XYZ file of C-alpha atoms in Angstrom:
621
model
C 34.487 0.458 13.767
C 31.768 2.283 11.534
C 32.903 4.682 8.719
C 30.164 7.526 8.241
C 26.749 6.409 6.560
C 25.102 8.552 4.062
C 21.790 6.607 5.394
C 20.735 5.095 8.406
C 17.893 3.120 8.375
C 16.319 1.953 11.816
C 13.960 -0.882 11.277
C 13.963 -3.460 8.689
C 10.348 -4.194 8.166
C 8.288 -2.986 4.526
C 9.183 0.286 5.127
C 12.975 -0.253 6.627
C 13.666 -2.486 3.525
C 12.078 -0.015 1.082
C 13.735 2.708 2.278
C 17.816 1.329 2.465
C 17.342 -0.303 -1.293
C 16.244 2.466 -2.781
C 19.036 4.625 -1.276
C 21.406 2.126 -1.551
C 20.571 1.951 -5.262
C 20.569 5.746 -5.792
C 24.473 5.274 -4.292
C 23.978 6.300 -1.214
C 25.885 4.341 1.604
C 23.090 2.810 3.901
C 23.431 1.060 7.537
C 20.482 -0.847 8.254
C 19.873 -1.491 11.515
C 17.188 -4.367 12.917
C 17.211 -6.112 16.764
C 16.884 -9.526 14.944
C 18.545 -10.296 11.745
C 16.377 -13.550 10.889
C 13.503 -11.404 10.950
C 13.982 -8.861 8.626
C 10.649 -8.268 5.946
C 8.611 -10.323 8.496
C 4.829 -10.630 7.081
C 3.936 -9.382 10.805
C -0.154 -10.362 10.223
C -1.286 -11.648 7.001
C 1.204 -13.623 4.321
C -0.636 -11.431 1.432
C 0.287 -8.470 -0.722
C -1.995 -6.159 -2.079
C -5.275 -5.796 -2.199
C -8.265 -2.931 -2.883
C -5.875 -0.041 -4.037
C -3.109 -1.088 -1.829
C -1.963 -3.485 -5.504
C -2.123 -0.094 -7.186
C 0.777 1.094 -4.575
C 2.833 -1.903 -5.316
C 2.494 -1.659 -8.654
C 3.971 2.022 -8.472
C 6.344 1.089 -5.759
C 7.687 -1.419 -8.990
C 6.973 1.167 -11.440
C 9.381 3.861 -9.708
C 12.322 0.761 -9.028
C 11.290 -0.083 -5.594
C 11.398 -4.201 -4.847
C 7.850 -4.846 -2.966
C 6.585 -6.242 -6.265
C 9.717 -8.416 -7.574
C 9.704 -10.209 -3.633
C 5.770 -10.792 -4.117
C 6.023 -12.750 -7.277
C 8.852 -14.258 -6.674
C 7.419 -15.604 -3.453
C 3.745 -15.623 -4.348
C 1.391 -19.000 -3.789
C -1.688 -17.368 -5.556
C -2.535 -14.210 -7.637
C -6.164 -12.589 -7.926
C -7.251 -9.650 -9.875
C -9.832 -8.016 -7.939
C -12.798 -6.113 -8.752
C -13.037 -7.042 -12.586
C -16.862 -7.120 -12.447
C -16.127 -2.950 -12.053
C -14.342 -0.723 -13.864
C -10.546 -0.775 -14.450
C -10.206 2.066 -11.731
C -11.478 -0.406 -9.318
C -9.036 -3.334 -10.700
C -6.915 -4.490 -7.680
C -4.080 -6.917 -7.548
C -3.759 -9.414 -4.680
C -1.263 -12.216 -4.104
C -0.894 -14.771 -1.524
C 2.466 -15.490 -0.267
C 4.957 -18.131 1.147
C 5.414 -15.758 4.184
C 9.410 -17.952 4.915
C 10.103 -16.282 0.918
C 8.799 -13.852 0.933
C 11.233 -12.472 3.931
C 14.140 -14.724 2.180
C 14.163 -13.281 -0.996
C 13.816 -9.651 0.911
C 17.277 -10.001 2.756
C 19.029 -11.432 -0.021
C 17.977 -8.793 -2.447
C 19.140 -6.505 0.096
C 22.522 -8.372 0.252
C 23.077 -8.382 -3.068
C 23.506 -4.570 -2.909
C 27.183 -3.570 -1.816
C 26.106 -0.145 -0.144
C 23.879 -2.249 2.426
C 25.173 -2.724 5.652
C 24.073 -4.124 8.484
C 23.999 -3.945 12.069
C 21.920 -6.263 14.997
C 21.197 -4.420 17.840
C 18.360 -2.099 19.087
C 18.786 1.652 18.310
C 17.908 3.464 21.537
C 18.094 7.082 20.358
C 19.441 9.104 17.728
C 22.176 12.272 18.110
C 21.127 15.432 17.107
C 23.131 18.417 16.836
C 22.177 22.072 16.423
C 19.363 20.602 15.482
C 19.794 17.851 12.964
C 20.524 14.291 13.126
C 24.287 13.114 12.664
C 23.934 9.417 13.496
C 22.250 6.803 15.771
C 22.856 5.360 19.430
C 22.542 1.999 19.848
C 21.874 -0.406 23.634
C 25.576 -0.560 24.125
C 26.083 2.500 23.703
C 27.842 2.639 20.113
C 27.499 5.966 18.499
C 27.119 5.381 14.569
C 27.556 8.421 12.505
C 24.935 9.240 9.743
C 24.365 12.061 7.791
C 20.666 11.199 7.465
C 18.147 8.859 9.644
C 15.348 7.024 8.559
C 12.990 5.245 11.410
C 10.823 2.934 10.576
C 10.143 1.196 13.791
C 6.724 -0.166 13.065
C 4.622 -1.778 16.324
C 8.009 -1.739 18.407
C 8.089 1.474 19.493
C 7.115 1.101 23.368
C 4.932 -1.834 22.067
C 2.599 -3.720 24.330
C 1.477 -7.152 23.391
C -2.403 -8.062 24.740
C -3.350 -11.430 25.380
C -6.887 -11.430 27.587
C -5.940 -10.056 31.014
C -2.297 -10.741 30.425
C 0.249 -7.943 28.973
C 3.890 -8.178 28.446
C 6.206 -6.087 26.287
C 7.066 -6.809 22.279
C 6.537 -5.164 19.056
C 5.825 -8.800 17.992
C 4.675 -12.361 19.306
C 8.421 -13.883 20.702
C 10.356 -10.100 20.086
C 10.888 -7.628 22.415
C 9.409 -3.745 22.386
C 12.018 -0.923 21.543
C 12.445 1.745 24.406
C 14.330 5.046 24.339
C 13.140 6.730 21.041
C 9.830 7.891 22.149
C 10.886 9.349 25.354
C 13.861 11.240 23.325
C 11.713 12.779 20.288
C 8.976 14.066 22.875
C 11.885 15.815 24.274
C 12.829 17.323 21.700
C 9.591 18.526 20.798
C 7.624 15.643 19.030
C 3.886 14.901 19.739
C 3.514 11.546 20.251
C 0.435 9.276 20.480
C -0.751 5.379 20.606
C -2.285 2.808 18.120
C -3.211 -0.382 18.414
C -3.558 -3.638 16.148
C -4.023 -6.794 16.295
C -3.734 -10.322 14.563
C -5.608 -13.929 14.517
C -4.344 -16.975 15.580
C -2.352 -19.314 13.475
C -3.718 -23.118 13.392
C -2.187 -26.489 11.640
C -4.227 -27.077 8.390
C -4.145 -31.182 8.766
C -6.328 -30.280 11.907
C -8.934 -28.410 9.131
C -12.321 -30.363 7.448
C -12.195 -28.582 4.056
C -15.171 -30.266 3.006
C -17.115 -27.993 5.082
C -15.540 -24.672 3.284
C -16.408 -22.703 0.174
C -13.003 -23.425 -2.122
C -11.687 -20.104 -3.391
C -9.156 -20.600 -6.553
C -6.924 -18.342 -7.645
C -7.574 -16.457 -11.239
C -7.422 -18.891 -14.727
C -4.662 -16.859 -16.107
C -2.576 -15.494 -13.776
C -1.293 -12.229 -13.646
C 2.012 -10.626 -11.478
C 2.887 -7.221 -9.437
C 6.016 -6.178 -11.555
C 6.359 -4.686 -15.085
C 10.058 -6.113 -15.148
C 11.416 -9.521 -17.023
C 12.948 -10.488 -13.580
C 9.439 -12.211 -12.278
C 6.898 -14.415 -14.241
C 3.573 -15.003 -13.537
C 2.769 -18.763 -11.516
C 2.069 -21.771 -13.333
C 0.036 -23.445 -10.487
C -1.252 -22.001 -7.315
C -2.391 -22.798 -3.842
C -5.936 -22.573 -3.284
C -8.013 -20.799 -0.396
C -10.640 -21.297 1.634
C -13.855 -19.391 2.692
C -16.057 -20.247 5.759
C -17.865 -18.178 8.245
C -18.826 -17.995 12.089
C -22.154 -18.518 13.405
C -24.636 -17.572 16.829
C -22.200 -19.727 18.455
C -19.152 -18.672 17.978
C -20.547 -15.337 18.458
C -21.846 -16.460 21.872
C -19.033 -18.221 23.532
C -16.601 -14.808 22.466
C -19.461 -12.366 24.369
C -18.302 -14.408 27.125
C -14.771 -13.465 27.398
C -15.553 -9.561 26.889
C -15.505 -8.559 30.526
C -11.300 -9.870 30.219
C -10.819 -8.166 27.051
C -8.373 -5.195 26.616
C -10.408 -3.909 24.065
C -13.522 -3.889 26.266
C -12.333 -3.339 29.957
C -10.186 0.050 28.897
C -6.455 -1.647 29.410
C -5.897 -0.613 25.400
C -6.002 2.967 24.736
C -4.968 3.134 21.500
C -6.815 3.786 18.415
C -7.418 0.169 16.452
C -7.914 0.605 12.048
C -11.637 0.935 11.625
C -10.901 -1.510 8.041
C -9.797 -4.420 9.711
C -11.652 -4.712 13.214
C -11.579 -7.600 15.558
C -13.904 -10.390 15.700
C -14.743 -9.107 19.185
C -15.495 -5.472 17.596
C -17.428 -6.583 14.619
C -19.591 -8.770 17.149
C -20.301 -5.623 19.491
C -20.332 -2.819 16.196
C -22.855 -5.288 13.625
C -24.532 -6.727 16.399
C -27.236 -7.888 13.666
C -25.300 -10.123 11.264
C -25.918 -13.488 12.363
C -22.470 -14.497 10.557
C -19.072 -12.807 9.399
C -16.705 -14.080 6.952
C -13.038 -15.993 7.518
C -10.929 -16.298 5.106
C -8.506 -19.696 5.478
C -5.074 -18.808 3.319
C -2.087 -21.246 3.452
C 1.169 -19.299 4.765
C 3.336 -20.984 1.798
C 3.766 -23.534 -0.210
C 4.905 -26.668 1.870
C 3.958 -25.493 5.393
C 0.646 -26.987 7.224
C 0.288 -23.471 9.165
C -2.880 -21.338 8.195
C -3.659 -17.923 8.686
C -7.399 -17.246 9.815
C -7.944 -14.335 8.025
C -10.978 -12.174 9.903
C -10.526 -13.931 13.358
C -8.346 -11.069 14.517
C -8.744 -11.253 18.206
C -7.294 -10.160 21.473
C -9.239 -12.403 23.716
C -7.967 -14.790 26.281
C -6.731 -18.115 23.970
C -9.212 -20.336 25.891
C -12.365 -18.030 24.780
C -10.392 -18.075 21.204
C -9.678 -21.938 21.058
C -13.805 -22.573 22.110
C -14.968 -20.220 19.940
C -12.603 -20.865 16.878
C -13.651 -24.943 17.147
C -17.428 -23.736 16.234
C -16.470 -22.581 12.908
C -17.270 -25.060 10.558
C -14.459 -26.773 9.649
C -12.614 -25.989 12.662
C -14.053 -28.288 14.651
C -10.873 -30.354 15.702
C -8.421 -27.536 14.938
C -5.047 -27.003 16.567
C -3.825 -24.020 17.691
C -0.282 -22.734 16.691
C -0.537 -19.590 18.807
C -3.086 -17.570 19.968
C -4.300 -14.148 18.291
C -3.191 -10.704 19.552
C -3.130 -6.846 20.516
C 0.051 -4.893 20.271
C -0.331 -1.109 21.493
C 2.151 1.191 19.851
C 3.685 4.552 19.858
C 3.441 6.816 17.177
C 3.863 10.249 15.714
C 1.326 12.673 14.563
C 2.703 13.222 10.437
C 1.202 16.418 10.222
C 4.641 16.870 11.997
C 6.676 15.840 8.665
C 6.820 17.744 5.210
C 5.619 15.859 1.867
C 9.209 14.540 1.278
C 8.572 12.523 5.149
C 11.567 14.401 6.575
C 10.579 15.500 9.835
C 9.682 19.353 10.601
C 11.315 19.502 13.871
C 15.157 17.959 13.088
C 16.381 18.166 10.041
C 17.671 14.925 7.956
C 15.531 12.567 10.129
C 12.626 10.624 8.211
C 9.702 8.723 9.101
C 7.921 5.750 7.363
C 5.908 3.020 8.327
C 3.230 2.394 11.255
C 5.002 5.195 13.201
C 3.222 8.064 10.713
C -0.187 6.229 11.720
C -0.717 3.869 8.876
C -1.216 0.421 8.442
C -0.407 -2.080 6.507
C 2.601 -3.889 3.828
C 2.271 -1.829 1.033
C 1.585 1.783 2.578
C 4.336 0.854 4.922
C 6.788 0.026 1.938
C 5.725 2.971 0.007
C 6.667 5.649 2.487
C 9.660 3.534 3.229
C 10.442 4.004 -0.754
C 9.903 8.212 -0.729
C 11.747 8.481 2.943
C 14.471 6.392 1.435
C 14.853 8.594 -2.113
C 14.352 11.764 -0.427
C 17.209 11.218 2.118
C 19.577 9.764 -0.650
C 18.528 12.749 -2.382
C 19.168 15.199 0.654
C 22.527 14.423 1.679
C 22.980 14.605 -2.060
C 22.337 18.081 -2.247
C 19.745 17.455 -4.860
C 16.116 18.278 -5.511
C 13.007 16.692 -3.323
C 11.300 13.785 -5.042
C 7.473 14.263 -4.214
C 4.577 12.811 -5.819
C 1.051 14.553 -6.743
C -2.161 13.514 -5.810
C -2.550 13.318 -9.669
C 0.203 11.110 -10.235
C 0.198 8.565 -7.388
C -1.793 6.885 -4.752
C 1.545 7.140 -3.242
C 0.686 11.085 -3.372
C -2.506 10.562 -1.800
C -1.335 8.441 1.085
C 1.261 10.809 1.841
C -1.086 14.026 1.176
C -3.318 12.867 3.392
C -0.945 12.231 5.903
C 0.926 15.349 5.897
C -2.244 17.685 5.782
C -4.917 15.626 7.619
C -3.300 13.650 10.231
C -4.984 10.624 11.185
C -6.685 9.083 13.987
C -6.898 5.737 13.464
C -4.408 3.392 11.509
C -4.230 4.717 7.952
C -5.144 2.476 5.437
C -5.715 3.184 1.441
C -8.816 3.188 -0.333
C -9.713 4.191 -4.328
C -12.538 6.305 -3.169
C -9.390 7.965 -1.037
C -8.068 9.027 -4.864
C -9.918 11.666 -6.921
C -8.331 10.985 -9.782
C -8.595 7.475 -9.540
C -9.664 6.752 -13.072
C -5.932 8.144 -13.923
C -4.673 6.159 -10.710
C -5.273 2.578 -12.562
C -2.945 -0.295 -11.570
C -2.140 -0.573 -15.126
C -0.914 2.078 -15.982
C 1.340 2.689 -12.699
C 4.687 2.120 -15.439
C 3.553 4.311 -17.598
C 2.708 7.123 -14.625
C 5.442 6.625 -12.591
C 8.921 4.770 -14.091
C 10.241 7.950 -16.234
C 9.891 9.661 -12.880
C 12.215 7.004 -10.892
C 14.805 6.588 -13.756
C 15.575 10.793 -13.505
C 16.700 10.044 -10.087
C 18.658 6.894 -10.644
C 16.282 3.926 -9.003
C 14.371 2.253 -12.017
C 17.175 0.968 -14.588
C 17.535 1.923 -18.417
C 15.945 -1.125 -19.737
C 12.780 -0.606 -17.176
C 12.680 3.050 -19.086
C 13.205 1.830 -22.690
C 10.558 -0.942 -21.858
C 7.627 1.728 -20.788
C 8.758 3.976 -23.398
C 7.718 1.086 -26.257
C 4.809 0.320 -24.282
C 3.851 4.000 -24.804
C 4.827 3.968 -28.262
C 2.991 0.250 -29.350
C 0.132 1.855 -27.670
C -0.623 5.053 -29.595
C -0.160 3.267 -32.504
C -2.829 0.542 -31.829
C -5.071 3.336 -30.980
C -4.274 5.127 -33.995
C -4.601 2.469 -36.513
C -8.087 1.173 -34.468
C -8.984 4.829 -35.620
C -8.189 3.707 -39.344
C -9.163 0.667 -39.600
C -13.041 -0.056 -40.534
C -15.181 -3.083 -40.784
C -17.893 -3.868 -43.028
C -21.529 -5.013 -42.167
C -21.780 -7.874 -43.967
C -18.756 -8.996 -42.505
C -19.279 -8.370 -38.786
C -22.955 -7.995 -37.998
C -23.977 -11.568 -37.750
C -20.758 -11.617 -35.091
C -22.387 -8.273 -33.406
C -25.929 -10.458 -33.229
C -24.347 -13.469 -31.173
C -22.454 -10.652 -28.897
C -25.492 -9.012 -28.162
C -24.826 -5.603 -29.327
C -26.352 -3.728 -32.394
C -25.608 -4.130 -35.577
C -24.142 -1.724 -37.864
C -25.560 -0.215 -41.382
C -22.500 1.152 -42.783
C -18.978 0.947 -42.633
C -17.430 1.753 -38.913
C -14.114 2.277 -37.365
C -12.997 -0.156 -34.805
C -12.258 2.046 -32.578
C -15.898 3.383 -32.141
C -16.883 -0.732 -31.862
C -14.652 -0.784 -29.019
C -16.399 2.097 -26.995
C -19.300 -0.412 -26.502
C -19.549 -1.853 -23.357
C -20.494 -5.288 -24.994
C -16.957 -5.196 -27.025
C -13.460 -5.612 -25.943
C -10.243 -7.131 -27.562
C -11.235 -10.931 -27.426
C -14.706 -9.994 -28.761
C -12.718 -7.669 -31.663
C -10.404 -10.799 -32.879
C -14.271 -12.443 -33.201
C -15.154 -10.117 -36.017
C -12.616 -10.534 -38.504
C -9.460 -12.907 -39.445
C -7.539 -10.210 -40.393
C -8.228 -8.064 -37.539
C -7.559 -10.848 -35.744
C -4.141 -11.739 -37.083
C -3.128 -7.887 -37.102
C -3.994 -7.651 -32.815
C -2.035 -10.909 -32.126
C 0.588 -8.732 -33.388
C 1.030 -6.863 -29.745
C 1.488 -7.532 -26.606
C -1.477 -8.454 -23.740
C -0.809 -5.329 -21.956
C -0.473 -3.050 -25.122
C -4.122 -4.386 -25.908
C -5.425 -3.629 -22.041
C -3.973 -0.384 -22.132
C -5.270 0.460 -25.393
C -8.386 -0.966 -24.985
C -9.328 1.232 -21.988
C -7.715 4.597 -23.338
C -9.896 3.765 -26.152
C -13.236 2.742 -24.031
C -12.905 5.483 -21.030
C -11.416 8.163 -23.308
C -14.050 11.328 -22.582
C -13.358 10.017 -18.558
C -9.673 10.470 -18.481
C -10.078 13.275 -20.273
C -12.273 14.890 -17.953
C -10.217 13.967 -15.097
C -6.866 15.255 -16.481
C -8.823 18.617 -17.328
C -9.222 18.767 -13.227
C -5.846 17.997 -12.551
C -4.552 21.245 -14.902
C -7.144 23.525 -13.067
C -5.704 22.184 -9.774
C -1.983 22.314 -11.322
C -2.575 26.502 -11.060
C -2.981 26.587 -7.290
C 0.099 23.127 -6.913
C 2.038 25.912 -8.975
C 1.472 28.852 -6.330
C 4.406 28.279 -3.997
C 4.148 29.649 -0.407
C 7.205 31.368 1.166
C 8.511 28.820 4.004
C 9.004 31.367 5.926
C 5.773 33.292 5.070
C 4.049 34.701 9.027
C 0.425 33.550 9.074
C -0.257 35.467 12.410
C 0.153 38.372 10.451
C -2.735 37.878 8.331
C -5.444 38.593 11.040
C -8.337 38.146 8.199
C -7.937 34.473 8.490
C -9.860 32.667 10.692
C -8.684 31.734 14.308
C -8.584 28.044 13.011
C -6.914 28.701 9.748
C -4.237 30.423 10.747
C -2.993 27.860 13.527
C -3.260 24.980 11.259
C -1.273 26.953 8.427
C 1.671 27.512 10.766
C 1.033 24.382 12.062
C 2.027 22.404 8.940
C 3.448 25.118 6.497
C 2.228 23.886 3.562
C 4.442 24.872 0.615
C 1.750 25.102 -2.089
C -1.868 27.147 -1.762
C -2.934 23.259 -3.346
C -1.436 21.435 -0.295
C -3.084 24.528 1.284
C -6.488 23.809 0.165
C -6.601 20.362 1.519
C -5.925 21.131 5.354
C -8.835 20.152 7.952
C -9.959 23.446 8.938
C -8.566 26.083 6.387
C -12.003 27.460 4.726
C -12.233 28.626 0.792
C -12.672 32.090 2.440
C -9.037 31.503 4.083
C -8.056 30.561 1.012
C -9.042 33.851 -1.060
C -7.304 35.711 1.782
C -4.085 34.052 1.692
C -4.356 34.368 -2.366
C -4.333 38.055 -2.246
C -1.777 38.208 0.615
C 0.533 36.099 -1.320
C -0.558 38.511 -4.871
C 1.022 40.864 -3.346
């Protein structure tokens, strides 16, 4: 009935998807497995994308040839650019969705690739011999063969759903929890914990007074997520809404906290500290007399809204009374309550930087079962688990990302060598080189890297390559070119910036903070004519090389100092016991994880810079 996959994918959520088109597209032959075909890419919680440095990991998920930013414009409702008041490191891309296209135009981007399969039914286990994984077992009992396996079961893994005193298995409102895996990797040696989340309730807009709401538009001039023709940016958008809670609302939910999960000990699990419950920011800021709620449309012709901020667990009566006290709520329908869903998942310190797990070889992880939360750090992992297994059955070299090169290196860094406690979720400030990091740039980083392995296509390549070129030659003729002060001080005047005595080149103009392109075109027809010349992204990019020069420079000078000790491989097989100079805690989290550089070294909770000499002069030898 099956013929043997090159890639099994188990789970078709942001990571599940990820992961079987990229492999698919690298050639591999990919089963993907889900226990409900209509509901593969579901937008679980919110219908947005992106977001504070989680648009920067779209934007490289695009960059490298993943599809997370081709679905989001071509299913987006509004776009915002975040953060411009700050610097360009802090620039974030957000889009609301149409959360019925966004999962459309997922599954038939998937079907459009002939080395997609795939199969409804719930995978219960997967077969391991001499330890590594040769294929999946499914509830009937239907052995598939695979020469890899990638699981990306998100919230389903042994998931319990949390509704007030009531509990019932699902890994989502309406779907049932997935049973078997847990039990089986513990056997075999996996540590295994539990997470929680949770989600607000969804209400019918015509109930809504949005004359009582703050209006929140989407930007003037629109932007998108990918660098490739396929998309375009919107020509009208949706708007948002802003409102907030009050003393009352905040009153009538104290009164359901003695039946909530959170509060009476029924959830164990560790919630995300980013994204807490209405209930928990009530009880953790008991001083703010208000908190903020966010009103997005779920698409473009549906009446159902997603309270954004209301994420609750409470029992749906205390919800309904408490919801009809924001303003603007005060008639609203409810849709469906807001929930808790407990989850198992897996330690990652237990996987090595490519996501292939330590214990069995072949067998990946992505997605809320490494701890994080979250679209976009879901589809990224799902994008590197998906490569790397193509790549391993393949016979071919690891694809791994720095810290310098990615947030997408950070995330999984972090993972790998820290662990985490609490749902993972990405921040700039997580980045050191963030300044590098920019969500502009991510083509220019990142797409070189994913056409040597076969996932971003030739024209993506010869398109970053002229953006490169166009580039350092608008920085080098802004070098050239200079202006004259009778010609551009009275401009400088009405800009607010000083004027000049002698002849200057543009490109010291542009350092100013008062200056950038549009102010540039102000100064001088010609100069003016010459810039309209090149494309809007050819004049960001050049504009901010040119502005934050001595910054990047500075940064990239760290990353070659750290390159040295990235550089300094460690012997897989290398016997840290044996080193009895290291400290008691240094030498059980090096064998613990293994890391394979003394950089990945470096950045393990617990190892010391003393352990790190040590193992230097070990390894010198």
């Amino acid at each position: 009935m099956f013929d043997q996959y090159d890639v099994i994918v188990v789970g078709a959520g942001h990571a599940g998807c990820e992961a079987a088109h990229a492999a698919a597209k690298m050639g591999s032959k990919v089963l993907l497995c889900t226990m409900n075909m209509n509901t593969i890419a579901q937008m679980s919680c919110n219908p947005a994308m992106g977001g504070v440095a989680k648009g920067q990991i779209v934007r490289e998920i695009d960059a490298l040839g993943g599809m997370s930013g081709i679905i989001s414009d071509k299913s987006m409702i509004q776009f915002r650019m975040l953060n411009r008041s700050k610097g360009p490191a802090m620039w974030s891309p957000r889009s609301q969705n149409d959360r019925m296209r966004f999962a459309e135009e997922w599954r038939l981007a998937l079907e459009r690739n002939p080395n997609v399969d795939f199969w409804q039914e719930m995978v219960t286990g997967i077969v391991v011999k001499g330890g590594r994984v040769v294929g999946v077992r499914t509830g009937m009992g239907i052995e598939i063969a695979g020469k890899s396996v990638v699981l990306t079961n998100g919230t389903f893994l042994n998931g319990i759903i949390h509704i007030g005193e009531k509990q019932f298995g699902g890994g989502r409102t309406g779907e049932s929890a997935s049973k078997g895996i847990t039990e089986q990797l513990v056997e075999l040696g996996f540590e295994s914990g539990r997470m929680k989340t949770g989600t607000p309730p969804r209400v019918d807009g015509r109930s809504l007074d949005y004359s009582k709401m703050e209006i929140q538009y989407g930007d003037e001039n629109p932007e998108k997520f990918s660098y490739s023709d396929e998309t375009s940016p919107l020509k009208e958008q949706r708007t948002c809404w802003i409102t907030y809670t009050n003393k009352d609302v905040h009153e009538t939910l104290e009164t359901g906290f003695d039946r909530s999960p959170m509060f009476n000990g029924r959830i164990q699990g560790l919630g995300p500290r980013y994204c807490p419950s209405i209930e928990d920011k009530i009880n953790r800021f008991a001083e703010r007399e208000r908190h903020q709620i966010f009103v997005e449309p779920e698409g473009w012709n549906t009446v159902e809204i997603y309270v954004n901020g209301f994420s609750t667990s409470l029992p749906e009566d205390v919800q309904y009374k408490a919801m009809r006290q924001i303003p603007g709520f005060e008639n609203a329908k409810m849709f469906r309550p807001g929930y808790a869903i407990e989850y198992d998942f897996f330690p990652p310190t237990q996987l090595s930087l490519t996501l292939e797990t330590k214990l069995v070889e072949n067998l990946f992880f992505a997605g809320q079962i490494n701890g994080t939360t979250g679209y976009e750090e879901a589809g990224s992992q799902g994008l590197i688990a998906g490569i790397n297994a193509s790549l391993k059955v393949k016979e071919k070299d690891p694809f791994v990302l720095q810290r310098s090169e990615a947030y997408i290196g950070v995330l999984i860094d972090d993972l790998i060598n820290k662990g985490t406690e609490e749902p993972y979720r990405m921040f700039t400030s997580r980045a050191e080189f963030r300044l590098l990091l920019r969500q502009d740039n991510a083509d220019i980083r990142l797409t070189e890297r994913g056409y040597q392995i076969g996932l971003a296509e030739q024209s993506r390549f010869d398109k970053v390559q002229s953006k490169k070129e166009e580039t350092a030659r608008l920085i080098n003729d802004l070098k050239q070119k200079k202006l004259e002060p009778a010609i551009s001080n009275e401009i400088l005047e009405e800009i607010g910036t000083a004027t000049i005595r002698e002849k200057i080149s543009i490109e010291k103009l542009l350092k100013r903070p008062q200056i950038g392109v549009n102010e540039l075109k102000m100064l001088d027809k010609d100069l003016e004519s010459y810039l309209s010349g090149f494309a809007q992204d050819v004049l960001e990019q050049a504009e901010i090389q040119i502005k934050y020069d001595s910054y990047i420079e500075k940064e990239r000078q760290m990353v070659e100092k750290l390159s040295n000790m990235e550089d300094f491989k460690i012997p897989q097989k290398f016997d840290y016991l044996q080193v009895p100079a290291l400290s008691a805690e240094g030498r059980q989290k090096l064998n613990k994880i293994r890391p394979i550089t003394l950089g990945q070294a470096s950045r393990i909770s617990g190892v010391s810079p003393a352990d790190l000499s040590i193992l230097t002069v070990y390894l010198g030898r």
